[in-house]
PDB file of C-alpha atoms in Angstrom:
ATOM      1  CA  VAL A 766     120.067  94.162  95.194  1.00 89.00           C
ATOM      2  CA  ALA A 767     119.543  91.166  97.459  1.00 85.00           C
ATOM      3  CA  VAL A 768     120.959  90.918 100.753  1.00 85.00           C
ATOM      4  CA  GLY A 769     124.301  88.913 100.917  1.00 85.00           C
ATOM      5  CA  SER A 770     124.637  90.786  97.375  1.00 89.00           C
ATOM      6  CA  LEU A 771     128.165  92.150  96.987  1.00 89.00           C
ATOM      7  CA  ALA A 772     130.599  93.715  94.348  1.00 88.00           C
ATOM      8  CA  ASN A 773     127.908  94.179  91.807  1.00 92.00           C
ATOM      9  CA  THR A 774     128.610  97.012  89.019  1.00 93.00           C
ATOM     10  CA  LEU A 775     126.136  98.818  86.850  1.00 92.00           C
ATOM     11  CA  SER A 776     127.076 100.214  83.785  1.00 92.00           C
ATOM     12  CA  GLY A 777     125.266 101.408  80.405  1.00 90.00           C
ATOM     13  CA  THR A 778     123.054 104.045  79.617  1.00 90.00           C
ATOM     14  CA  GLY A 779     120.754 103.503  82.933  1.00 87.00           C
ATOM     15  CA  ILE A 780     118.456 101.038  84.525  1.00 83.00           C
ATOM     16  CA  SER A 781     115.187  99.703  82.802  1.00 67.00           C
ATOM     17  CA  ILE A 782     113.917  96.491  83.703  1.00 56.00           C
ATOM     18  CA  GLY A 783     110.863  95.727  82.627  1.00 53.00           C
ATOM     19  CA  THR A 784     108.703  98.761  83.734  1.00 56.00           C
ATOM     20  CA  SER A 785     110.882  99.398  86.326  1.00 65.00           C
ATOM     21  CA  GLN A 786     114.033 102.056  86.956  1.00 80.00           C
ATOM     22  CA  ASP A 787     114.171 102.002  90.672  1.00 91.00           C
ATOM     23  CA  LEU A 788     117.109 100.432  92.902  1.00 94.00           C
ATOM     24  CA  THR A 789     115.966  99.304  95.857  1.00 94.00           C
ATOM     25  CA  PHE A 790     118.472  97.686  98.616  1.00 95.00           C
ATOM     26  CA  GLY A 791     117.471  94.747 100.510  1.00 92.00           C
ATOM     27  CA  ALA A 792     117.312  94.911 104.675  1.00 91.00           C
ATOM     28  CA  GLY A 793     121.290  93.666 104.958  1.00 92.00           C
ATOM     29  CA  ALA A 794     124.520  93.406 103.320  1.00 94.00           C
ATOM     30  CA  GLY A 795     124.812  94.723  99.936  1.00 94.00           C
ATOM     31  CA  ALA A 796     127.052  96.712  97.553  1.00 96.00           C
ATOM     32  CA  VAL A 797     126.037  98.229  94.170  1.00 96.00           C
ATOM     33  CA  THR A 798     128.891 101.001  91.800  1.00 97.00           C
ATOM     34  CA  LEU A 799     126.895 102.695  89.006  1.00 96.00           C
ATOM     35  CA  THR A 800     129.014 103.402  86.291  1.00 96.00           C
ATOM     36  CA  PHE A 801     126.490 105.261  83.259  1.00 95.00           C
ATOM     37  CA  THR A 802     127.094 106.604  80.579  1.00 95.00           C
ATOM     38  CA  GLY A 803     125.218 109.349  78.963  1.00 94.00           C
ATOM     39  CA  ALA A 804     123.262 112.299  80.029  1.00 92.00           C
ATOM     40  CA  GLY A 805     120.291 110.007  81.659  1.00 90.00           C
ATOM     41  CA  PRO A 806     118.268 110.123  83.320  1.00 93.00           C
ATOM     42  CA  HIS A 807     119.859 107.107  84.609  1.00 94.00           C
ATOM     43  CA  VAL A 808     117.626 105.173  87.251  1.00 95.00           C
ATOM     44  CA  ARG A 809     114.227 106.741  89.115  1.00 94.00           C
ATOM     45  CA  ASP A 810     114.375 106.072  92.850  1.00 95.00           C
ATOM     46  CA  ILE A 811     117.602 104.459  94.771  1.00 96.00           C
ATOM     47  CA  THR A 812     115.984 103.372  98.270  1.00 96.00           C
ATOM     48  CA  THR A 813     118.759 102.042 101.382  1.00 96.00           C
ATOM     49  CA  ALA A 814     117.510 100.129 103.878  1.00 92.00           C
ATOM     50  CA  ASN A 815     120.104  98.790 106.048  1.00 94.00           C
ATOM     51  CA  ALA A 816     123.553  99.905 108.007  1.00 94.00           C
ATOM     52  CA  SER A 817     125.521  97.734 105.268  1.00 95.00           C
ATOM     53  CA  ASN A 818     123.886  99.022 102.350  1.00 96.00           C
ATOM     54  CA  THR A 819     126.684 100.773  99.918  1.00 97.00           C
ATOM     55  CA  LEU A 820     126.299 102.595  96.791  1.00 97.00           C
ATOM     56  CA  THR A 821     129.324 103.553  95.214  1.00 98.00           C
ATOM     57  CA  LEU A 822     129.420 106.207  92.601  1.00 98.00           C
ATOM     58  CA  GLY A 823     131.924 105.241  89.195  1.00 97.00           C
ATOM     59  CA  SER A 824     130.067 108.393  86.860  1.00 97.00           C
ATOM     60  CA  ASN A 825     127.821 111.184  87.111  1.00 97.00           C
ATOM     61  CA  VAL A 826     124.007 109.526  87.839  1.00 97.00           C
ATOM     62  CA  VAL A 827     120.716 111.413  87.001  1.00 97.00           C
ATOM     63  CA  MET A 828     117.942 110.701  89.116  1.00 95.00           C
ATOM     64  CA  SER A 829     114.079 111.330  87.498  1.00 94.00           C
ATOM     65  CA  ARG A 830     112.755 110.625  91.051  1.00 94.00           C
ATOM     66  CA  ASN A 831     113.746 110.483  94.831  1.00 96.00           C
ATOM     67  CA  LEU A 832     116.846 109.714  96.602  1.00 97.00           C
ATOM     68  CA  VAL A 833     114.968 107.709 100.081  1.00 97.00           C
ATOM     69  CA  HIS A 834     118.385 107.183 101.827  1.00 97.00           C
ATOM     70  CA  GLY A 835     117.351 104.716 104.974  1.00 95.00           C
ATOM     71  CA  ASN A 836     120.568 104.136 105.933  1.00 95.00           C
ATOM     72  CA  GLY A 837     124.024 102.757 105.345  1.00 96.00           C
ATOM     73  CA  THR A 838     126.447 104.560 102.889  1.00 97.00           C
ATOM     74  CA  ILE A 839     126.287 106.376  98.934  1.00 98.00           C
ATOM     75  CA  ALA A 840     130.173 107.311  98.199  1.00 98.00           C
ATOM     76  CA  LEU A 841     129.849 109.968  96.285  1.00 98.00           C
ATOM     77  CA  ASN A 842     134.247 109.895  95.392  1.00 98.00           C
ATOM     78  CA  THR A 843     134.460 112.461  92.387  1.00 98.00           C
ATOM     79  CA  PHE A 844     131.247 112.530  91.002  1.00 98.00           C
ATOM     80  CA  ASN A 845     127.558 114.054  91.253  1.00 98.00           C
ATOM     81  CA  LEU A 846     124.355 112.883  91.747  1.00 98.00           C
ATOM     82  CA  SER A 847     121.129 114.968  90.671  1.00 98.00           C
ATOM     83  CA  VAL A 848     118.031 114.237  92.413  1.00 97.00           C
ATOM     84  CA  ALA A 849     114.771 115.444  90.653  1.00 96.00           C
ATOM     85  CA  GLY A 850     112.200 114.099  92.870  1.00 96.00           C
ATOM     86  CA  PRO A 851     110.186 116.443  94.658  1.00 96.00           C
ATOM     87  CA  ALA A 852     110.072 114.168  98.243  1.00 97.00           C
ATOM     88  CA  PRO A 853     113.921 113.139  98.923  1.00 97.00           C
ATOM     89  CA  SER A 854     114.613 111.552 102.720  1.00 97.00           C
ATOM     90  CA  MET A 855     117.684 110.136 104.948  1.00 96.00           C
ATOM     91  CA  GLY A 856     117.150 108.210 107.843  1.00 88.00           C
ATOM     92  CA  ALA A 857     118.965 107.618 110.571  1.00 80.00           C
ATOM     93  CA  ALA A 858     122.116 109.451 112.194  1.00 80.00           C
ATOM     94  CA  ALA A 859     124.146 106.064 110.543  1.00 84.00           C
ATOM     95  CA  ALA A 860     123.139 107.051 106.880  1.00 94.00           C
ATOM     96  CA  ALA A 861     126.179 108.774 105.165  1.00 96.00           C
ATOM     97  CA  ILE A 862     126.569 110.345 101.629  1.00 98.00           C
ATOM     98  CA  THR A 863     130.116 111.167 101.447  1.00 98.00           C
ATOM     99  CA  GLY A 864     133.388 112.220  99.164  1.00 98.00           C
ATOM    100  CA  THR A 865     134.283 115.156  97.161  1.00 98.00           C
ATOM    101  CA  GLY A 866     131.369 115.123  94.496  1.00 98.00           C
ATOM    102  CA  THR A 867     127.910 117.228  94.706  1.00 98.00           C
ATOM    103  CA  LEU A 868     124.937 115.753  95.974  1.00 98.00           C
ATOM    104  CA  ILE A 869     122.550 118.095  93.017  1.00 97.00           C
ATOM    105  CA  PHE A 870     118.673 118.431  94.408  1.00 96.00           C
ATOM    106  CA  ASN A 871     117.366 119.552  90.989  1.00 93.00           C
ATOM    107  CA  SER A 872     113.361 119.332  91.205  1.00 92.00           C
ATOM    108  CA  VAL A 873     110.817 121.005  88.910  1.00 91.00           C
ATOM    109  CA  GLY A 874     108.424 123.293  91.602  1.00 92.00           C
ATOM    110  CA  ALA A 875     108.568 122.606  95.678  1.00 94.00           C
ATOM    111  CA  ALA A 876     110.280 119.681  97.024  1.00 96.00           C
ATOM    112  CA  THR A 877     110.863 118.968 100.812  1.00 97.00           C
ATOM    113  CA  PHE A 878     113.794 116.704 101.901  1.00 97.00           C
ATOM    114  CA  THR A 879     112.910 114.608 105.150  1.00 97.00           C
ATOM    115  CA  LEU A 880     115.312 114.144 107.834  1.00 96.00           C
ATOM    116  CA  THR A 881     115.162 111.818 110.848  1.00 95.00           C
ATOM    117  CA  GLY A 882     118.085 111.790 113.597  1.00 92.00           C
ATOM    118  CA  ALA A 883     119.810 114.767 112.399  1.00 93.00           C
ATOM    119  CA  PRO A 884     121.744 112.683 109.795  1.00 94.00           C
ATOM    120  CA  THR A 885     125.422 114.476 108.092  1.00 96.00           C
ATOM    121  CA  ILE A 886     126.022 114.963 104.517  1.00 97.00           C
ATOM    122  CA  ALA A 887     130.088 114.696 104.662  1.00 98.00           C
ATOM    123  CA  ALA A 888     130.309 115.822 101.202  1.00 98.00           C
ATOM    124  CA  ASN A 889     129.042 119.305  98.908  1.00 98.00           C
ATOM    125  CA  VAL A 890     125.402 120.223  98.280  1.00 98.00           C
ATOM    126  CA  GLN A 891     124.066 122.343  95.862  1.00 96.00           C
ATOM    127  CA  MET A 892     120.303 123.568  95.406  1.00 92.00           C
ATOM    128  CA  ASN A 893     119.338 123.954  92.084  1.00 90.00           C
ATOM    129  CA  LEU A 894     115.360 124.605  91.686  1.00 86.00           C
ATOM    130  CA  ASP A 895     113.416 125.415  88.374  1.00 86.00           C
ATOM    131  CA  LEU A 896     112.433 129.086  89.436  1.00 83.00           C
ATOM    132  CA  LEU A 897     113.112 131.371  92.157  1.00 80.00           C
ATOM    133  CA  ALA A 898     110.093 131.507  93.550  1.00 81.00           C
ATOM    134  CA  SER A 899     110.814 127.271  94.011  1.00 88.00           C
ATOM    135  CA  THR A 900     110.927 125.886  97.867  1.00 91.00           C
ATOM    136  CA  PHE A 901     113.102 123.037  98.751  1.00 93.00           C
ATOM    137  CA  THR A 902     111.911 122.607 102.486  1.00 94.00           C
ATOM    138  CA  LEU A 903     113.966 120.573 105.214  1.00 95.00           C
ATOM    139  CA  ALA A 904     111.324 119.076 107.695  1.00 95.00           C
ATOM    140  CA  GLY A 905     112.004 116.828 110.337  1.00 95.00           C
ATOM    141  CA  THR A 906     115.217 116.954 112.070  1.00 95.00           C
ATOM    142  CA  ALA A 907     118.769 119.087 111.526  1.00 95.00           C
ATOM    143  CA  LEU A 908     120.449 118.563 108.521  1.00 96.00           C
ATOM    144  CA  THR A 909     124.357 119.284 109.009  1.00 97.00           C
ATOM    145  CA  VAL A 910     126.455 120.193 105.581  1.00 98.00           C
ATOM    146  CA  THR A 911     130.473 119.539 106.405  1.00 98.00           C
ATOM    147  CA  GLY A 912     130.683 119.768 102.501  1.00 98.00           C
ATOM    148  CA  ASN A 913     130.437 123.389 100.384  1.00 98.00           C
ATOM    149  CA  LEU A 914     127.188 124.277  99.927  1.00 96.00           C
ATOM    150  CA  THR A 915     125.356 126.451  96.647  1.00 94.00           C
ATOM    151  CA  LEU A 916     122.220 127.742  96.643  1.00 90.00           C
ATOM    152  CA  THR A 917     121.756 128.777  92.969  1.00 87.00           C
ATOM    153  CA  ARG A 918     118.303 128.654  92.196  1.00 85.00           C
ATOM    154  CA  GLY A 919     115.092 128.660  94.854  1.00 84.00           C
ATOM    155  CA  GLU A 920     113.938 129.647  98.113  1.00 87.00           C
ATOM    156  CA  LEU A 921     115.479 127.543 101.246  1.00 90.00           C
ATOM    157  CA  VAL A 922     113.046 126.687 103.738  1.00 91.00           C
ATOM    158  CA  PRO A 923     114.910 124.772 106.871  1.00 92.00           C
ATOM    159  CA  THR A 924     112.191 124.624 108.889  1.00 91.00           C
ATOM    160  CA  THR A 925     114.197 122.945 111.460  1.00 87.00           C
ATOM    161  CA  GLY A 926     117.751 123.472 111.731  1.00 93.00           C
ATOM    162  CA  LEU A 927     121.260 123.478 108.990  1.00 95.00           C
ATOM    163  CA  ASN A 928     124.236 123.275 110.328  1.00 97.00           C
ATOM    164  CA  VAL A 929     126.432 124.880 107.451  1.00 97.00           C
ATOM    165  CA  ASN A 930     130.031 123.027 108.825  1.00 98.00           C
ATOM    166  CA  GLY A 931     131.663 123.348 105.043  1.00 97.00           C
ATOM    167  CA  THR A 932     134.395 125.987 104.538  1.00 97.00           C
ATOM    168  CA  THR A 933     131.991 127.435 101.155  1.00 97.00           C
ATOM    169  CA  LEU A 934     128.406 129.289 101.142  1.00 95.00           C
ATOM    170  CA  THR A 935     127.725 130.208  97.643  1.00 92.00           C
ATOM    171  CA  LEU A 936     124.629 132.185  97.245  1.00 87.00           C
ATOM    172  CA  ALA A 937     123.799 133.186  93.619  1.00 83.00           C
ATOM    173  CA  ALA A 938     122.408 136.257  92.397  1.00 69.00           C
ATOM    174  CA  SER A 939     119.090 133.757  91.569  1.00 61.00           C
ATOM    175  CA  THR A 940     118.372 132.732  94.788  1.00 58.00           C
ATOM    176  CA  ALA A 941     115.288 134.291  96.317  1.00 51.00           C
ATOM    177  CA  ALA A 942     114.562 135.261 100.063  1.00 49.00           C
ATOM    178  CA  VAL A 943     117.204 132.511 100.004  1.00 62.00           C
ATOM    179  CA  VAL A 944     116.614 131.228 104.000  1.00 70.00           C
ATOM    180  CA  THR A 945     113.207 131.516 105.369  1.00 70.00           C
ATOM    181  CA  GLY A 946     110.817 129.843 108.265  1.00 72.00           C
ATOM    182  CA  ALA A 947     111.501 129.711 111.107  1.00 79.00           C
ATOM    183  CA  GLY A 948     114.611 127.275 111.702  1.00 89.00           C
ATOM    184  CA  VAL A 949     118.348 128.378 112.402  1.00 94.00           C
ATOM    185  CA  VAL A 950     121.189 128.254 110.108  1.00 94.00           C
ATOM    186  CA  THR A 951     124.536 127.906 111.783  1.00 96.00           C
ATOM    187  CA  PHE A 952     127.390 129.121 110.667  1.00 97.00           C
ATOM    188  CA  ALA A 953     129.898 126.605 112.224  1.00 97.00           C
ATOM    189  CA  SER A 954     133.445 125.860 110.270  1.00 96.00           C
ATOM    190  CA  PRO A 955     135.722 124.286 112.076  1.00 96.00           C
ATOM    191  CA  THR A 956     138.227 126.918 109.868  1.00 96.00           C
ATOM    192  CA  THR A 957     136.667 129.778 108.601  1.00 97.00           C
ATOM    193  CA  LEU A 958     133.361 130.012 106.234  1.00 97.00           C
ATOM    194  CA  THR A 959     133.504 132.176 103.069  1.00 97.00           C
ATOM    195  CA  VAL A 960     130.155 133.292 102.369  1.00 94.00           C
ATOM    196  CA  ASN A 961     130.004 134.473  98.548  1.00 91.00           C
ATOM    197  CA  LEU A 962     126.909 137.166  97.656  1.00 87.00           C
ATOM    198  CA  SER A 963     126.028 137.576  94.346  1.00 85.00           C
ATOM    199  CA  GLY A 964     122.614 140.017  95.327  1.00 77.00           C
ATOM    200  CA  ALA A 965     120.725 140.750  98.360  1.00 77.00           C
ATOM    201  CA  THR A 966     120.555 138.149 100.347  1.00 82.00           C
ATOM    202  CA  THR A 967     117.859 137.578 103.587  1.00 85.00           C
ATOM    203  CA  PHE A 968     118.107 134.760 106.186  1.00 88.00           C
ATOM    204  CA  ASN A 969     115.466 134.674 108.722  1.00 90.00           C
ATOM    205  CA  ASN A 970     117.286 132.966 111.825  1.00 93.00           C
ATOM    206  CA  LEU A 971     121.684 132.944 111.903  1.00 94.00           C
ATOM    207  CA  THR A 972     123.553 131.684 114.396  1.00 96.00           C
ATOM    208  CA  VAL A 973     127.759 132.456 113.855  1.00 97.00           C
ATOM    209  CA  ASN A 974     129.792 130.058 115.984  1.00 97.00           C
ATOM    210  CA  GLY A 975     132.535 130.359 114.179  1.00 96.00           C
ATOM    211  CA  ASN A 976     134.823 132.277 111.327  1.00 97.00           C
ATOM    212  CA  VAL A 977     133.307 133.908 108.515  1.00 97.00           C
ATOM    213  CA  THR A 978     134.365 136.187 106.000  1.00 95.00           C
ATOM    214  CA  LEU A 979     132.059 137.559 104.116  1.00 92.00           C
ATOM    215  CA  ALA A 980     133.013 137.253  99.653  1.00 92.00           C
ATOM    216  CA  GLY A 981     131.612 137.862  96.826  1.00 86.00           C
ATOM    217  CA  THR A 982     131.429 140.316  93.657  1.00 82.00           C
ATOM    218  CA  ALA A 983     127.975 142.417  95.435  1.00 76.00           C
ATOM    219  CA  GLY A 984     124.786 142.408  97.457  1.00 74.00           C
ATOM    220  CA  ALA A 985     124.569 142.534 101.654  1.00 81.00           C
ATOM    221  CA  LEU A 986     123.426 139.809 104.446  1.00 85.00           C
ATOM    222  CA  THR A 987     120.212 140.940 105.918  1.00 87.00           C
ATOM    223  CA  ILE A 988     118.806 139.313 108.823  1.00 91.00           C
ATOM    224  CA  THR A 989     115.155 139.278 109.754  1.00 90.00           C
ATOM    225  CA  ASN A 990     114.842 137.703 112.503  1.00 92.00           C
ATOM    226  CA  VAL A 991     117.271 136.901 115.048  1.00 94.00           C
ATOM    227  CA  LEU A 992     120.914 136.893 114.423  1.00 95.00           C
ATOM    228  CA  THR A 993     123.032 135.406 117.363  1.00 97.00           C
ATOM    229  CA  HIS A 994     127.067 135.361 117.246  1.00 97.00           C
ATOM    230  CA  THR A 995     128.565 132.943 120.081  1.00 96.00           C
ATOM    231  CA  THR A 996     131.880 133.031 118.827  1.00 96.00           C
ATOM    232  CA  GLY A 997     134.390 133.507 115.789  1.00 96.00           C
ATOM    233  CA  LEU A 998     135.312 136.318 113.890  1.00 96.00           C
ATOM    234  CA  ILE A 999     132.529 137.870 111.145  1.00 95.00           C
ATOM    235  CA  ASN A1000     135.229 139.232 108.330  1.00 95.00           C
ATOM    236  CA  PHE A1001     132.777 141.504 106.461  1.00 88.00           C
ATOM    237  CA  ALA A1002     135.206 142.704 104.056  1.00 87.00           C
ATOM    238  CA  SER A1003     133.610 145.009 101.483  1.00 84.00           C
ATOM    239  CA  ARG A1004     129.735 143.624 101.455  1.00 85.00           C
ATOM    240  CA  ASP A1005     127.729 144.643 104.254  1.00 85.00           C
ATOM    241  CA  LEU A1006     125.301 142.649 107.682  1.00 87.00           C
TER     242      LEU A1006
END
């Protein structure tokens, strides 16, 4: 997407220009809306570079490789963006991902999400790796998620910290030791965070900085290292901590 190229729309079954299936923004103002059909994959890599880059989803978009979100805004609207690559990144505090849709990480094998500038994802996020033992590592700076967070399959390793500021955290029974590593997971919903458990769930370090309700069909929440409760009410309901 060339600098100064605005109001673009890409539609059809995906991007295929010669041997390239990538969407790359230039280092200046540029905007494009993706409206694809079919199951995909629709695009290989997506790379943003400038605060004036804007990518808007007009449909669900399936990527076969990495999201390299250096700067600018990705507006999911009500749609899903699926990222299958092992090395996604988010490169600046001003890099925004917004909407009521879902950013889905579904890599085959281990993946590392590299973060710079402690960015915020203001949308729903789902981790759905291929295997129970596959790891999804957060590296660099801390990540804040203000939408709903769902861990469907795999092991989350937040080495530099994860702030869960939405209203729902869902931990599926097919999720492994869920959260390991030295990083701290912080529950800090401005209202109440409901933690849905479907099986035995293990965190390494957890800080509770707001109201939390434990819910779900089964299981307990186990902290293997440090639990810090700074403020808020923890409602155990019928679950154990």
